[in-house]
Short mmCIF file of N, CA and C in Angstrom, two decimals:
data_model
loop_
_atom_site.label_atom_id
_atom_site.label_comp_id
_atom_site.label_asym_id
_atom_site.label_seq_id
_atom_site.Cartn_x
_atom_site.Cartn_y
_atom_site.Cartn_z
N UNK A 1 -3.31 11.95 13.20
CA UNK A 1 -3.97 12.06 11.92
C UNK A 1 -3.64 10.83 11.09
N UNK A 2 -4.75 10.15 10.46
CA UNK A 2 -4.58 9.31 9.54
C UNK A 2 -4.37 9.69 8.14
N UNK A 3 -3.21 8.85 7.47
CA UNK A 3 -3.05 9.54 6.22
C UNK A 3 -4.06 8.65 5.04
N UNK A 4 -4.47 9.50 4.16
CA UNK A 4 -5.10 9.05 3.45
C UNK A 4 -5.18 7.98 2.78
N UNK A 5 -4.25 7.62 2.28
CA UNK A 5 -4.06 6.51 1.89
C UNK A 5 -4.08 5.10 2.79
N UNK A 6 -4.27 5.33 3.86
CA UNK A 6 -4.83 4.04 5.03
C UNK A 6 -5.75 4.58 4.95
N UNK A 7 -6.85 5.01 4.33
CA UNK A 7 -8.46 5.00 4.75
C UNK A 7 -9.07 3.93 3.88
N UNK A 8 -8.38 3.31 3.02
CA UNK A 8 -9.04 1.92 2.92
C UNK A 8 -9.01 0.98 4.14
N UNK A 9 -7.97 0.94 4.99
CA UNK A 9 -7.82 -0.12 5.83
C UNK A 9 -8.53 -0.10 7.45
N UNK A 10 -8.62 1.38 7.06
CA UNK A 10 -9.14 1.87 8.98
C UNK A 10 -10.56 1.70 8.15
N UNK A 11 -11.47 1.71 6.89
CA UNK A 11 -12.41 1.78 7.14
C UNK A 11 -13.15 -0.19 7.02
N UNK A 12 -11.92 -1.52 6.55
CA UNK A 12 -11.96 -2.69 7.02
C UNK A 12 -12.27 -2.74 8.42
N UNK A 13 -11.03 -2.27 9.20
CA UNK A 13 -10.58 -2.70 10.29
C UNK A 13 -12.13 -2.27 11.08
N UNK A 14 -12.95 -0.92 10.82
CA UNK A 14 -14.34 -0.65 11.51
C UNK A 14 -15.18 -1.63 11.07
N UNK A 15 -15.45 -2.39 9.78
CA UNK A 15 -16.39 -3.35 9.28
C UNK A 15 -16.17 -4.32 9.96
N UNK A 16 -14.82 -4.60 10.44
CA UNK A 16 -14.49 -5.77 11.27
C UNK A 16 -15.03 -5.52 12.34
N UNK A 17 -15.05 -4.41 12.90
CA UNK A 17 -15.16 -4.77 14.84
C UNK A 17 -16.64 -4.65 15.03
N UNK A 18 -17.36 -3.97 13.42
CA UNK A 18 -18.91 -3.70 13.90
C UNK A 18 -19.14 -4.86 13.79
N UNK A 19 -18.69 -6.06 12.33
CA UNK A 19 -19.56 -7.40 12.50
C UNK A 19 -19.16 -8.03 13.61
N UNK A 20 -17.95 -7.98 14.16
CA UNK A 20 -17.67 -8.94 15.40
C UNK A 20 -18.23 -8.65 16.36
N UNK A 21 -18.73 -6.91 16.99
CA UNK A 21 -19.40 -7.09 18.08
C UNK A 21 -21.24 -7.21 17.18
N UNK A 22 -21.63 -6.80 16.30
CA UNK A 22 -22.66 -7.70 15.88
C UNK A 22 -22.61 -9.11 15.79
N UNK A 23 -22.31 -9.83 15.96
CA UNK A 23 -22.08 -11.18 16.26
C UNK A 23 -22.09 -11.80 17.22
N UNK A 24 -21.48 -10.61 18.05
CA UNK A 24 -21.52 -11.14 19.40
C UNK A 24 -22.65 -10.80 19.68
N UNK A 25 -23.24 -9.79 19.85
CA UNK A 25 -24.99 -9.66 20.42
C UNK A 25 -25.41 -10.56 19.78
N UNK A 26 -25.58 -10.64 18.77
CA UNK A 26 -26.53 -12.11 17.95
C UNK A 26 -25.93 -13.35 18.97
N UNK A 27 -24.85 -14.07 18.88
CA UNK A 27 -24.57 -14.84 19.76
C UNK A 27 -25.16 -15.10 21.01
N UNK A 28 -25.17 -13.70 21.88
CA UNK A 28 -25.71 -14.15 23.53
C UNK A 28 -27.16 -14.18 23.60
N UNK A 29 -27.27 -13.42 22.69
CA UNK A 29 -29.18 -13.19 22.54
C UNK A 29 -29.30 -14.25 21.40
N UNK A 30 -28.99 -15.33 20.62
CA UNK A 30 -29.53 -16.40 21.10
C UNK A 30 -29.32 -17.68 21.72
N UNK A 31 -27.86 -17.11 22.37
CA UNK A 31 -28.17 -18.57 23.70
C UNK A 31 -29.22 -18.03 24.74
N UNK A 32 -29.25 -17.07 25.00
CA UNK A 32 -30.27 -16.35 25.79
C UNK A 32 -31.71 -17.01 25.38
N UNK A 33 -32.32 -17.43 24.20
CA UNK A 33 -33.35 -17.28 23.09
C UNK A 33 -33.61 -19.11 23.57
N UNK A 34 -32.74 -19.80 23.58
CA UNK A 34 -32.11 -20.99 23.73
C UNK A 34 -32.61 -21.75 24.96
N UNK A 35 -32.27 -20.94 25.37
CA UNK A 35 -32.29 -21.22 27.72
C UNK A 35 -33.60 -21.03 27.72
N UNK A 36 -34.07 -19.98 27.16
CA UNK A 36 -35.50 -19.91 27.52
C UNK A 36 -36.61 -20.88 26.78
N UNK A 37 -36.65 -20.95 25.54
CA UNK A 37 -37.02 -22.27 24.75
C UNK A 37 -37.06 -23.18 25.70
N UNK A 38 -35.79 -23.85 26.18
CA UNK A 38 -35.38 -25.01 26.47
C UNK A 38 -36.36 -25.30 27.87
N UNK A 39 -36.75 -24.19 28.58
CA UNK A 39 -36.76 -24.10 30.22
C UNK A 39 -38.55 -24.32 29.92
N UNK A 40 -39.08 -24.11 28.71
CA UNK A 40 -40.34 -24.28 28.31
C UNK A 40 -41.46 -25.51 28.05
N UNK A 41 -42.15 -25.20 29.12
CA UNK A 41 -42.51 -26.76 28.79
C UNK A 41 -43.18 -27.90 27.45
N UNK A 42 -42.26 -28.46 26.95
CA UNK A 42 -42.62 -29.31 25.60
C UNK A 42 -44.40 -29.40 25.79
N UNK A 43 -45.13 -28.46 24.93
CA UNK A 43 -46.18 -28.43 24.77
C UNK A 43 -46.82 -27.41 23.15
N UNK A 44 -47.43 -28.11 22.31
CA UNK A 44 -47.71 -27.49 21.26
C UNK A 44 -48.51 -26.13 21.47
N UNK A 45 -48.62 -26.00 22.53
CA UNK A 45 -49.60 -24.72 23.11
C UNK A 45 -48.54 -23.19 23.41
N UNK A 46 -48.04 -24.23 24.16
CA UNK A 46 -46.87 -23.25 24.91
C UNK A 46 -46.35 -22.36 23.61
N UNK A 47 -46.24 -22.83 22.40
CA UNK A 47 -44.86 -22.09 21.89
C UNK A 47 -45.68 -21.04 20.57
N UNK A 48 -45.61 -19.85 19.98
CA UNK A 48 -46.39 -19.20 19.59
C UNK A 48 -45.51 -19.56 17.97
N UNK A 49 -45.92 -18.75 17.18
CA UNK A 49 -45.25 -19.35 15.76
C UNK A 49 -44.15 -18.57 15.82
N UNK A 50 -44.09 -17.49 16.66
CA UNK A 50 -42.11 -16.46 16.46
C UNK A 50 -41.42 -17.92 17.62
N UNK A 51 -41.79 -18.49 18.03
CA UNK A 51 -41.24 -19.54 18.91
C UNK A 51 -40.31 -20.72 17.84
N UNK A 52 -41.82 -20.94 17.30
CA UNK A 52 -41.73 -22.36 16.45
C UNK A 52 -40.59 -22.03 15.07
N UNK A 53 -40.99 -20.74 14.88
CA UNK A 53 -39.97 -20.32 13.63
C UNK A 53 -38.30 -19.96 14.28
N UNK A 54 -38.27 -19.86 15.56
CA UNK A 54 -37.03 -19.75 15.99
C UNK A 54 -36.30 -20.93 16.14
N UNK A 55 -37.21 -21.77 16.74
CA UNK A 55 -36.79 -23.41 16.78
C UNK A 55 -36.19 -23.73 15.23
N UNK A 56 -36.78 -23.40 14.18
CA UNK A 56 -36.53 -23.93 12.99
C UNK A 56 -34.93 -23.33 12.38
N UNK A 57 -35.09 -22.07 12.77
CA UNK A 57 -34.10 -21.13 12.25
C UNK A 57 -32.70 -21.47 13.21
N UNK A 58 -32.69 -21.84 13.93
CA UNK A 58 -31.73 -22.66 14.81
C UNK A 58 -31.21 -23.23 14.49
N UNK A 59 -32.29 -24.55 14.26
CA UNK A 59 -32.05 -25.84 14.28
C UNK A 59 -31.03 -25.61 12.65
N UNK A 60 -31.54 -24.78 12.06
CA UNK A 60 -30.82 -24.42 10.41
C UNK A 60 -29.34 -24.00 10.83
N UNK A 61 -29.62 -23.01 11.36
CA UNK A 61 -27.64 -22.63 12.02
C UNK A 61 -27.20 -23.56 12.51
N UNK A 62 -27.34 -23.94 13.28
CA UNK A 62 -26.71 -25.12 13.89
C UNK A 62 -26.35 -25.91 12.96
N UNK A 63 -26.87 -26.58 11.73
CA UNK A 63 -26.66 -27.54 10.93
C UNK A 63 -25.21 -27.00 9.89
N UNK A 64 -25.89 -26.03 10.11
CA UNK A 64 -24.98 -24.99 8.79
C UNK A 64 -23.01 -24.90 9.86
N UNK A 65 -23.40 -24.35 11.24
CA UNK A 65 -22.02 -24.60 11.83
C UNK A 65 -21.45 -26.32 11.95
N UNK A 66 -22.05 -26.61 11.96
CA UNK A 66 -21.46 -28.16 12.38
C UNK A 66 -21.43 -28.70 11.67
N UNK A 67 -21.45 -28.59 10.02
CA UNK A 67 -21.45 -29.34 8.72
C UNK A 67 -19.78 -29.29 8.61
N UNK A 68 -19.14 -28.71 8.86
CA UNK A 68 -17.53 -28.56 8.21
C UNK A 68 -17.42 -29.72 9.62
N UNK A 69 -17.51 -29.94 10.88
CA UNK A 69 -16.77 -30.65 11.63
C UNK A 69 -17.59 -31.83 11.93
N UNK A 70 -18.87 -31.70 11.29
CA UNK A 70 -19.80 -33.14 12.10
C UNK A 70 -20.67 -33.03 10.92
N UNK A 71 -20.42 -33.66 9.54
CA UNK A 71 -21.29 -33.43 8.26
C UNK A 71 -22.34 -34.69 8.65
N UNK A 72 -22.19 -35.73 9.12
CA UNK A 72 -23.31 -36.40 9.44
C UNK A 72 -24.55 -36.05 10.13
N UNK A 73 -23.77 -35.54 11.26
CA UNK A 73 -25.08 -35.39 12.11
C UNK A 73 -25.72 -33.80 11.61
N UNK A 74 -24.60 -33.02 10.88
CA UNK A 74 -25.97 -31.98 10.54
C UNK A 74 -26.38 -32.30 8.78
N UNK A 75 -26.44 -33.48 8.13
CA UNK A 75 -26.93 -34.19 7.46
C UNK A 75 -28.84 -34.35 8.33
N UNK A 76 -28.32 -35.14 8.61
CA UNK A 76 -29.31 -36.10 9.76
C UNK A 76 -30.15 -34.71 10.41
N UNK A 77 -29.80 -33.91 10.88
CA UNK A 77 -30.59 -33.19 11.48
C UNK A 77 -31.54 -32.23 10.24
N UNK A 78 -30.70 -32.11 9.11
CA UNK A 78 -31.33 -31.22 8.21
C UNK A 78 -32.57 -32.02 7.19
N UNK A 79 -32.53 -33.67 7.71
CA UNK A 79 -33.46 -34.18 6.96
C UNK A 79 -34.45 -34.56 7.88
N UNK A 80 -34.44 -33.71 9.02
CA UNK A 80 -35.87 -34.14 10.26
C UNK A 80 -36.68 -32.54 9.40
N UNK A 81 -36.46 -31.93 8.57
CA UNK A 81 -37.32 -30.59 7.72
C UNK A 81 -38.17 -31.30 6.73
N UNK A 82 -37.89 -32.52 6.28
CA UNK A 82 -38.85 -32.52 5.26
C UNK A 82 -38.90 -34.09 5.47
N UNK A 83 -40.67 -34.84 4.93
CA UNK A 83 -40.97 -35.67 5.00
C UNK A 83 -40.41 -36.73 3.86
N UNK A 84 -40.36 -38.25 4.46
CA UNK A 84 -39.78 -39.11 3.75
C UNK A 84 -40.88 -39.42 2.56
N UNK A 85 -40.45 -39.98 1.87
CA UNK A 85 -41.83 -40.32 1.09
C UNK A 85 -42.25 -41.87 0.73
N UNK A 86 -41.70 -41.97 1.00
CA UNK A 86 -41.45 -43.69 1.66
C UNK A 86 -41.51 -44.63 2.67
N UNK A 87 -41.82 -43.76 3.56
CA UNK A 87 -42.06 -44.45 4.69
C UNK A 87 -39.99 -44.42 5.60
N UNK A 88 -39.04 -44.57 6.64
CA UNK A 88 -38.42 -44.36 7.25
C UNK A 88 -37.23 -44.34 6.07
N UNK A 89 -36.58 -43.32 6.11
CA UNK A 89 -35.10 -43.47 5.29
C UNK A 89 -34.12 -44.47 6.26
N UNK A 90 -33.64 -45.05 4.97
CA UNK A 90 -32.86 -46.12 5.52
C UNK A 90 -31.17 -45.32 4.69
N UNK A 91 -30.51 -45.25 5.91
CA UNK A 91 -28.63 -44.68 5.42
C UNK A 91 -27.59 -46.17 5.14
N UNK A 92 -27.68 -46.48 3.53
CA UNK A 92 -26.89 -47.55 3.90
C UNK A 92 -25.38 -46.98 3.61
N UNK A 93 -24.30 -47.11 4.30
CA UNK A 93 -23.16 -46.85 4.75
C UNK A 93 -22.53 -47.54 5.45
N UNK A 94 -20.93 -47.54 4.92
CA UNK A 94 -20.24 -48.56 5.76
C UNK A 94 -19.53 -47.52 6.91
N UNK A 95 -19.98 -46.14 6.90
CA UNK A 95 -19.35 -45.21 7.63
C UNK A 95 -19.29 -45.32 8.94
N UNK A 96 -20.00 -46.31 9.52
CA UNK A 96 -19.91 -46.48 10.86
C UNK A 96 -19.57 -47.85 11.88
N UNK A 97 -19.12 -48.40 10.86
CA UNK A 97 -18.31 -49.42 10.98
C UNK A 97 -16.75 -48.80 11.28
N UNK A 98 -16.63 -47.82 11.45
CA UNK A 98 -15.46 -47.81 11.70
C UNK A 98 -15.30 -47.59 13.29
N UNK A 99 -16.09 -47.34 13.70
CA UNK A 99 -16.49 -47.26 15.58
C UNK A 99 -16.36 -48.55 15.75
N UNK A 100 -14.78 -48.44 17.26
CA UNK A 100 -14.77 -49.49 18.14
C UNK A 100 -16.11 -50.09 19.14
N UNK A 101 -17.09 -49.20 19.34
CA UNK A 101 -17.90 -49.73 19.74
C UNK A 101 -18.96 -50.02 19.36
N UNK A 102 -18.68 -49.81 17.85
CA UNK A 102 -19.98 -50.68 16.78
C UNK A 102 -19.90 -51.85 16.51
N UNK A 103 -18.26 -51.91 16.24
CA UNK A 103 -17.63 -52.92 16.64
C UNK A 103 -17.85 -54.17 17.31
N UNK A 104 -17.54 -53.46 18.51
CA UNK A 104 -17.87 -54.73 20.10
C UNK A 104 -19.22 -54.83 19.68
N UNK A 105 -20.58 -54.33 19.31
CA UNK A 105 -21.56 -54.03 19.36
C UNK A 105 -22.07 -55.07 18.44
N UNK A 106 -21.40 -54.94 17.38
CA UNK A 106 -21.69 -56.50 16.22
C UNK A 106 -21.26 -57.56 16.93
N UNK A 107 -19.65 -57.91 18.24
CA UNK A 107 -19.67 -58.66 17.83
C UNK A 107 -20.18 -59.50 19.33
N UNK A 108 -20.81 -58.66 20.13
CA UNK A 108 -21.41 -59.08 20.85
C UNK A 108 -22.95 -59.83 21.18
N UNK A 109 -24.00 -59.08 19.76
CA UNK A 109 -24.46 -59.38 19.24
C UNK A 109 -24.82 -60.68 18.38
N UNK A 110 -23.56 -60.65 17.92
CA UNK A 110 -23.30 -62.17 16.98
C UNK A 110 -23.46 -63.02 18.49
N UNK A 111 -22.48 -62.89 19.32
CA UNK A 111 -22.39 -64.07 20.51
C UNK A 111 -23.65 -64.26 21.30
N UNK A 112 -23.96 -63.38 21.51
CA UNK A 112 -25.48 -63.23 22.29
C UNK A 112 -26.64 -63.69 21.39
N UNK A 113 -26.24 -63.49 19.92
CA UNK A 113 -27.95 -63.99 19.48
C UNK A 113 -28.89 -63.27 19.55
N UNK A 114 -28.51 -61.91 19.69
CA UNK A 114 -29.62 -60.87 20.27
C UNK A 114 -29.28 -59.39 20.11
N UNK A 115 -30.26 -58.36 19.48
CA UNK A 115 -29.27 -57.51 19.45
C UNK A 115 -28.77 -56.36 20.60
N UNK A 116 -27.90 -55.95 20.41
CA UNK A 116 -27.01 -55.17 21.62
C UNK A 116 -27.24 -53.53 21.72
N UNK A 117 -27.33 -52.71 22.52
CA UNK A 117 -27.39 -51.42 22.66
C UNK A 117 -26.15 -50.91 22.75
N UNK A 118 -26.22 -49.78 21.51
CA UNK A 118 -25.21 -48.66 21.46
C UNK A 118 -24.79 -47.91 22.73
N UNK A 119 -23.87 -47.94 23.26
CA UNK A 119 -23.96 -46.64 24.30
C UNK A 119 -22.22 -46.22 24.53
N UNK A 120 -21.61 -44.88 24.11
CA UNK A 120 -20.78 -44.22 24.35
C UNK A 120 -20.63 -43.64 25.58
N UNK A 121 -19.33 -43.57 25.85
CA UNK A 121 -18.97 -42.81 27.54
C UNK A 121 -18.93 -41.29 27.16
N UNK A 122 -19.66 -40.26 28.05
CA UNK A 122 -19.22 -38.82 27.69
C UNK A 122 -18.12 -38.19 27.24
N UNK A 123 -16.79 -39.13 27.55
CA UNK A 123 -16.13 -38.11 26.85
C UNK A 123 -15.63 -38.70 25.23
N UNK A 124 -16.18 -39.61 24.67
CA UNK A 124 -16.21 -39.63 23.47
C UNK A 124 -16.80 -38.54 22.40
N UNK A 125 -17.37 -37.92 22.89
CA UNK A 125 -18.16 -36.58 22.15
C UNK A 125 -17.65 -35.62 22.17
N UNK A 126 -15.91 -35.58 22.92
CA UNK A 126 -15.46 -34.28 22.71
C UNK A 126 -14.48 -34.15 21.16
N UNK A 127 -14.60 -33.47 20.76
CA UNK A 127 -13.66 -32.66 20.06
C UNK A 127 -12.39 -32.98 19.83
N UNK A 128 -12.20 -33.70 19.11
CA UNK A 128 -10.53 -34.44 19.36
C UNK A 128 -9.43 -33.97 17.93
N UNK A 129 -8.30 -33.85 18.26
CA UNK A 129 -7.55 -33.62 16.93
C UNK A 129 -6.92 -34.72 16.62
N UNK A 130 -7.00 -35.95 17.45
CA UNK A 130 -6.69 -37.27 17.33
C UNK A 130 -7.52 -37.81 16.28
N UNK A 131 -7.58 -38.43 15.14
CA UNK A 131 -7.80 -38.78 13.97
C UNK A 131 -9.06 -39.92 14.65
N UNK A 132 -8.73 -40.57 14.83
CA UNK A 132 -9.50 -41.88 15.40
C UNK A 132 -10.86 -41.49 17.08
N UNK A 133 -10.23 -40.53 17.65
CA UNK A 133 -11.22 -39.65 18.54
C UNK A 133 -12.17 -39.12 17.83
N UNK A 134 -11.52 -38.35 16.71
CA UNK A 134 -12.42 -37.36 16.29
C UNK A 134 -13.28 -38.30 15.74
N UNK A 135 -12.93 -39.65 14.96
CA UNK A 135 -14.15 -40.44 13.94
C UNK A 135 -14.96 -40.83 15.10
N UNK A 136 -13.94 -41.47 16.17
CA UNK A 136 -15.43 -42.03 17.26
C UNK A 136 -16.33 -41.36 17.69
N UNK A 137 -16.12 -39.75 17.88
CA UNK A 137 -17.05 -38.72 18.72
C UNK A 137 -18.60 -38.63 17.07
N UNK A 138 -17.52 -38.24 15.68
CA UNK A 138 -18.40 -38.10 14.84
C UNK A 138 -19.48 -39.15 14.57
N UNK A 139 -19.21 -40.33 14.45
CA UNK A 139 -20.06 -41.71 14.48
C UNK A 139 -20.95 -41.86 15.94
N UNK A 140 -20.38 -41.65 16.76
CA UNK A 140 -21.34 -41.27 18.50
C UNK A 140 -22.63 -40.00 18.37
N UNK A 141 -21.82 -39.06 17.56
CA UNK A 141 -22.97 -37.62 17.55
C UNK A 141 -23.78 -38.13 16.48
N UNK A 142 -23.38 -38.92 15.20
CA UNK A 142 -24.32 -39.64 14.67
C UNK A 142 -25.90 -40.48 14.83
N UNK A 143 -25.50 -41.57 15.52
CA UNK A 143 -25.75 -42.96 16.10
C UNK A 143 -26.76 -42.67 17.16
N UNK A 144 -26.03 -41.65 18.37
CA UNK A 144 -26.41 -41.44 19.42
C UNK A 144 -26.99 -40.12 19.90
N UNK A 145 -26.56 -39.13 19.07
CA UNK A 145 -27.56 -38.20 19.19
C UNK A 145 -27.11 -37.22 20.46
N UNK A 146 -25.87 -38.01 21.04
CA UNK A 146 -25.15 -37.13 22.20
C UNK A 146 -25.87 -36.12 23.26
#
């Protein structure tokens, strides 16, 4: 028997496990949602508007999770929703100057006379708690689009 006075906490502890396993169904059903999208062939025909509005509603979560650890790139992704009015936005920032291989990239460039292509090795895009990893992966998911 529960005593009364814990029925504030047993009735948390149920709010907890309903949103967590609600979360979790939301979760697999839409990587599930995801795979199948993805497996679809890029065609304006193919995709019906509960398609096109899922694509959108995604592409919104996604921006919304990855803003605390990758604020650029879900910057960048949240301004492919609405049109420039100007013709191409230009990001001026010295924020990516801090990449070693923007780096080599200027200064190979300078030597060559010509300009040089960006290109990161896969595992620059992981997840690093290394200070200087983590900026290179963030400036790579930037730049490069990973």
């Amino acid at each position: 028997m529960v005593a009364p006075n814990s029925w504030p906490l047993v009735r948390l502890a149920k709010k907890l496990i309903i949103s967590l396993v609600l979360l979790s169904m939301l979760s697999v059903y839409g990587l599930y949602r995801l795979n199948s999208l993805n497996s679809t062939p890029i065609e304006q025909a193919n995709f019906s508007w509960v398609n096109k509005a899922e694509i959108y509603v995604l592409g919104i979560v996604m921006s919304a999770i990855a803003y605390p650890i990758y604020p650029e790139v879900a910057r960048q992704h949240m301004m492919m929703y609405r049109p420039f009015e100007k013709g191409p936005k230009v990001i001026e920032d010295g924020f990516f100057l801090g990449s070693l291989v923007v780096q080599d990239a200027i200064q190979k460039a300078k030597r060559l006379n010509h300009p040089y292509r960006l290109a990161w090795p896969a595992s620059a895009y992981k997840l690093s708690f290394d200070p200087s990893a983590y900026q290179e992966a963030r400036i790579a998911l930037a730049l490069n689009g990973g």
